[in-house]
């Protein structure tokens, strides 16, 4: 999952600001409205204007330091970046606190929204008490580092008394992806999950302090603050997420049923039992969150049929990084979006430099509040990277469309929007489109090849949904006390069984802290955004296809060349986070509700095929 800009990546504060009518939810039941206080409004407007102005400079500085650090890793660039990040965090926390002065004032919608976004911009607001603030910052850094430096060292030491054969995440993840030996998979899984045991007391304390910070800002707990970003009372958002999940659950269960059968054939019924959850180490991913790594040899429906990937012609026709990026740009300009500015081409990093260390993980950057947008990637001529470039340009065009908004509104309508923009465009990168631009041959895919293609995508897009849902459900419980520290691990596995239908590879106890083995827990990054993004991207795709006049199966639609679709997309993107997201969503879709029916629609061919395959089996688990 590629990230977007420097501040969005900072673990404590993100400029990911969205939310709305939460003031009603934290100030108790609405009483009679006090009369407007014009003097409050003038002061509030001046305060917001000042913050917007300060943020221009702070963001420019932060992005310069961040970009330099990621494209030229040295002790010095890391130092400079850390200094600027700290300065930014301090500013943001201070201003969020000051914004409370207008909690009870009657303000115009734009000013009220600006103040609210300012308060909600902090993923873990610090308590006012200086000692506690320092403690919280220390815990955040420590937890992050414990994850980053996590290694599995098998028992035993060499003759110098040092641990031997320690394995980092990449090696263990590679085993999970490629090994088909039950014991090796179990060992790799158990190994990685040793890194998080020592996080437990630190995480428990982190929760206490971050909750205290959230309460000082006027929210019941940190989970309420996170959910308040969605322009509805926190309680309602929980119901909303549950409603969306219930729409996709039947399709997930069909996929699970099929996968379990195939895994039974590979590992035997004693390991993968009928009617039971699947052992979590068998699905090709450390968290069983996406299953595409076991597609080729275990889950491919028709081993002999394939849709040609673009890999062969990308290499044969010598497409380089610039040509691949131009191809992505030409998709966006075909729907009427502007050409990328010359500075994008001058300043982006498209390939791995030979002379220095860089962070190759793909990201898109909004350097200033004008035209300086960039991407940073190490592009290779393979189809996967082609899709990533199209995805990153989704972020870039969002920046371009909302650049005239004040800084506090230069963001996604809610945090699920940003990731969904380029992904929706990728749904238009169909085999027919790739044929059109000369990246696959002239063969019309067979019915079997279409099912294969849908399966491959479903292992990415459908398999992810329960995981995307449960991570924050666990944290909401932890933050509001429904889940006690003494039950952290038990509750985690209850949710993983309930949603994903996977079970722990070996017996677990409260000595373990398995949530900590997923980056976003020690990194304190909210996760519901990914769940929402996976649903929204299909909803966007459907709306764009409708606008383009397309008739036919949704999985065959490409909006390439449709300026009608582009006009509606641009109108939505230009809103940034200036309005409650239902209003923004309405611009494109004509509805104010998120809806998972498009993702189901898209996978209609696969859904029918799975039903056939699963006939006579008892699906589900207990
Ligand atoms: Zn991204």
Coordinates of N, CA and C in Angstrom, one line a residue, residues 253-339:
X253 N -16.9 -15.2 2.2 CA -17.1 -16.6 2.7 C -17.0 -17.6 1.5
X254 N -17.5 -17.2 0.3 CA -17.4 -18.1 -0.8 C -15.9 -18.3 -1.2
X255 N -15.1 -17.2 -1.1 CA -13.7 -17.3 -1.5 C -13.0 -18.2 -0.5
X256 N -13.3 -17.9 0.8 CA -12.7 -18.7 1.9 C -12.9 -20.2 1.7
X257 N -14.2 -20.5 1.4 CA -14.6 -21.9 1.2 C -13.8 -22.6 0.1
X258 N -13.6 -21.9 -1.0 CA -12.8 -22.4 -2.1 C -11.4 -22.6 -1.7
X259 N -10.8 -21.6 -1.0 CA -9.4 -21.6 -0.6 C -9.2 -22.8 0.3
X260 N -10.1 -22.9 1.3 CA -9.9 -24.0 2.3 C -9.9 -25.4 1.6
X261 N -10.7 -25.6 0.6 CA -10.8 -26.9 -0.1 C -9.4 -27.1 -0.8
X262 N -8.9 -26.1 -1.5 CA -7.6 -26.2 -2.1 C -6.5 -26.5 -1.2
X263 N -6.5 -25.8 0.0 CA -5.5 -26.0 1.0 C -5.5 -27.3 1.6
X264 N -6.8 -27.9 1.8 CA -6.9 -29.2 2.3 C -6.3 -30.2 1.4
X265 N -6.4 -30.0 0.0 CA -5.8 -30.9 -0.9 C -4.3 -30.9 -0.8
X266 N -3.8 -29.7 -0.5 CA -2.3 -29.6 -0.4 C -1.8 -30.1 1.0
X267 N -2.4 -29.7 2.1 CA -1.9 -30.0 3.4 C -2.6 -31.1 4.2
X268 N -3.7 -31.6 3.7 CA -4.4 -32.6 4.3 C -5.5 -32.1 5.3
X269 N -6.5 -33.0 5.5 CA -7.6 -32.6 6.4 C -7.2 -32.5 7.9
X270 N -6.1 -33.2 8.2 CA -5.7 -33.1 9.6 C -5.2 -31.7 9.9
X271 N -4.6 -31.0 8.9 CA -4.1 -29.7 9.1 C -5.2 -28.6 8.8
X272 N -6.0 -28.9 7.8 CA -7.0 -27.9 7.4 C -8.3 -28.6 7.4
X273 N -9.0 -28.4 8.5 CA -10.2 -29.3 8.8 C -11.5 -28.7 8.2
X274 N -12.4 -29.5 7.8 CA -13.7 -29.1 7.4 C -14.4 -28.2 8.4
X275 N -15.0 -27.2 8.0 CA -15.9 -26.4 8.9 C -15.1 -25.6 9.9
X276 N -13.8 -25.6 9.8 CA -13.0 -24.8 10.8 C -12.2 -23.7 10.1
X277 N -11.7 -22.7 10.9 CA -10.9 -21.7 10.4 C -9.6 -22.2 9.7
X278 N -9.0 -21.5 8.8 CA -7.8 -21.9 8.1 C -6.6 -21.5 9.0
X279 N -5.6 -22.4 9.2 CA -4.4 -21.9 9.9 C -3.8 -20.7 9.2
X280 N -3.5 -19.7 10.0 CA -3.2 -18.4 9.4 C -1.9 -18.3 8.6
X281 N -1.0 -19.3 8.8 CA 0.3 -19.3 8.1 C 0.3 -19.8 6.7
X282 N -0.9 -20.3 6.2 CA -0.9 -21.0 5.0 C -1.3 -20.2 3.8
X283 N -1.6 -18.9 4.0 CA -2.3 -18.1 2.9 C -1.3 -17.2 2.2
X284 N 0.0 -17.3 2.4 CA 1.0 -16.6 1.6 C 1.3 -15.3 2.1
X285 N 0.8 -14.8 3.3 CA 1.0 -13.5 3.8 C 1.0 -13.6 5.3
X286 N 1.9 -12.9 6.0 CA 2.2 -13.0 7.4 C 0.9 -12.8 8.2
X287 N 0.0 -11.9 7.7 CA -1.3 -11.7 8.4 C -2.5 -12.2 7.7
X288 N -2.2 -13.1 6.6 CA -3.3 -13.6 5.8 C -4.2 -12.5 5.3
X289 N -3.6 -11.4 5.0 CA -4.4 -10.2 4.6 C -4.7 -10.2 3.1
X290 N -3.7 -10.7 2.3 CA -3.9 -10.8 0.9 C -3.3 -12.1 0.5
X291 N -4.0 -12.8 -0.4 CA -3.6 -14.2 -0.7 C -3.0 -14.5 -2.0
X292 N -2.6 -13.4 -2.8 CA -2.1 -13.6 -4.1 C -0.9 -14.4 -4.3
X293 N -0.1 -14.5 -3.2 CA 1.2 -15.3 -3.3 C 0.9 -16.8 -3.4
X294 N -0.2 -17.2 -3.1 CA -0.5 -18.7 -3.3 C -1.4 -18.9 -4.5
X295 N -1.6 -17.9 -5.3 CA -2.4 -18.0 -6.5 C -1.9 -19.0 -7.5
X296 N -0.6 -18.8 -7.9 CA -0.1 -19.6 -9.0 C -0.2 -21.1 -8.8
X297 N 0.3 -21.6 -7.7 CA 0.4 -23.0 -7.5 C -0.8 -23.6 -6.7
X298 N -1.5 -22.8 -6.0 CA -2.6 -23.4 -5.1 C -4.0 -23.0 -5.5
X299 N -4.2 -21.8 -5.9 CA -5.5 -21.3 -6.1 C -6.0 -20.9 -7.5
X300 N -5.1 -21.1 -8.5 CA -5.4 -20.7 -9.8 C -6.5 -21.6 -10.4
X301 N -7.6 -21.1 -10.8 CA -8.7 -22.0 -11.2 C -8.4 -22.8 -12.4
X302 N -7.8 -22.2 -13.5 CA -7.5 -23.0 -14.7 C -6.1 -22.8 -15.0
X303 N -5.3 -23.8 -14.5 CA -3.8 -23.6 -14.7 C -3.3 -23.4 -16.1
X304 N -4.1 -23.9 -17.1 CA -3.6 -23.7 -18.5 C -4.0 -22.4 -19.1
X305 N -5.0 -21.7 -18.5 CA -5.5 -20.5 -19.2 C -4.9 -19.3 -18.5
X306 N -4.5 -18.3 -19.3 CA -4.0 -17.0 -18.7 C -4.3 -15.8 -19.5
X307 N -4.5 -14.7 -18.8 CA -4.5 -13.5 -19.5 C -3.0 -13.0 -19.6
X308 N -2.6 -12.6 -20.8 CA -1.2 -12.2 -20.9 C -0.9 -11.0 -20.0
X309 N 0.2 -11.1 -19.3 CA 0.6 -9.9 -18.5 C 1.4 -9.0 -19.4
X310 N 1.5 -7.7 -19.0 CA 2.3 -6.7 -19.8 C 3.8 -6.9 -19.7
X311 N 4.2 -7.8 -18.8 CA 5.6 -8.0 -18.6 C 6.5 -8.2 -19.9
X312 N 6.0 -9.1 -20.7 CA 6.7 -9.5 -21.9 C 7.0 -8.3 -22.8
X313 N 5.9 -7.5 -23.1 CA 6.0 -6.4 -24.1 C 6.7 -5.2 -23.5
X314 N 6.5 -5.0 -22.2 CA 7.2 -3.9 -21.5 C 8.7 -4.1 -21.7
X315 N 9.2 -5.4 -21.6 CA 10.6 -5.6 -21.7 C 11.0 -5.7 -23.2
X316 N 10.3 -6.3 -24.0 CA 10.6 -6.5 -25.4 C 10.7 -5.1 -26.1
X317 N 9.7 -4.3 -25.8 CA 9.6 -2.9 -26.4 C 10.4 -1.9 -25.7
X318 N 11.2 -2.3 -24.7 CA 12.1 -1.4 -23.9 C 11.4 -0.2 -23.3
X319 N 10.2 -0.4 -22.7 CA 9.6 0.7 -22.0 C 10.5 1.0 -20.7
X320 N 10.9 2.2 -20.6 CA 11.7 2.6 -19.4 C 10.7 3.4 -18.4
X321 N 11.3 3.8 -17.3 CA 10.5 4.4 -16.3 C 9.8 5.6 -16.7
X322 N 10.4 6.4 -17.6 CA 9.7 7.7 -18.1 C 8.6 7.3 -19.0
X323 N 8.8 6.3 -19.9 CA 7.7 5.9 -20.8 C 6.5 5.4 -20.0
X324 N 6.8 4.6 -18.9 CA 5.7 4.0 -18.1 C 5.0 5.2 -17.4
X325 N 5.7 6.2 -16.9 CA 5.0 7.3 -16.2 C 4.2 8.1 -17.2
X326 N 4.8 8.3 -18.4 CA 4.1 9.1 -19.4 C 2.8 8.4 -19.8
X327 N 2.8 7.0 -19.8 CA 1.6 6.3 -20.1 C 0.6 6.5 -19.1
X328 N 1.0 6.5 -17.8 CA 0.0 6.8 -16.8 C -0.6 8.2 -16.9
X329 N 0.3 9.2 -17.2 CA -0.1 10.6 -17.4 C -1.1 10.7 -18.6
X330 N -0.8 9.9 -19.6 CA -1.7 10.0 -20.8 C -3.1 9.4 -20.5
X331 N -3.2 8.5 -19.5 CA -4.5 8.0 -19.2 C -5.3 9.2 -18.5
X332 N -4.6 9.9 -17.6 CA -5.3 11.0 -16.9 C -5.6 12.1 -17.8
X333 N -4.7 12.5 -18.8 CA -5.0 13.6 -19.7 C -6.1 13.1 -20.7
X334 N -6.2 11.8 -20.9 CA -7.3 11.4 -21.8 C -8.7 11.6 -21.3
X335 N -8.8 11.7 -20.0 CA -10.1 12.0 -19.4 C -10.2 13.5 -19.0
X336 N -9.3 14.3 -19.6 CA -9.4 15.8 -19.5 C -8.6 16.4 -18.3
X337 N -7.8 15.6 -17.6 CA -7.0 16.2 -16.5 C -5.8 16.9 -17.2
X338 N -5.2 17.9 -16.5 CA -4.1 18.6 -17.1 C -2.8 17.8 -17.2
X339 N -2.0 18.2 -18.1 CA -0.6 17.5 -18.1 C 0.1 17.8 -16.9

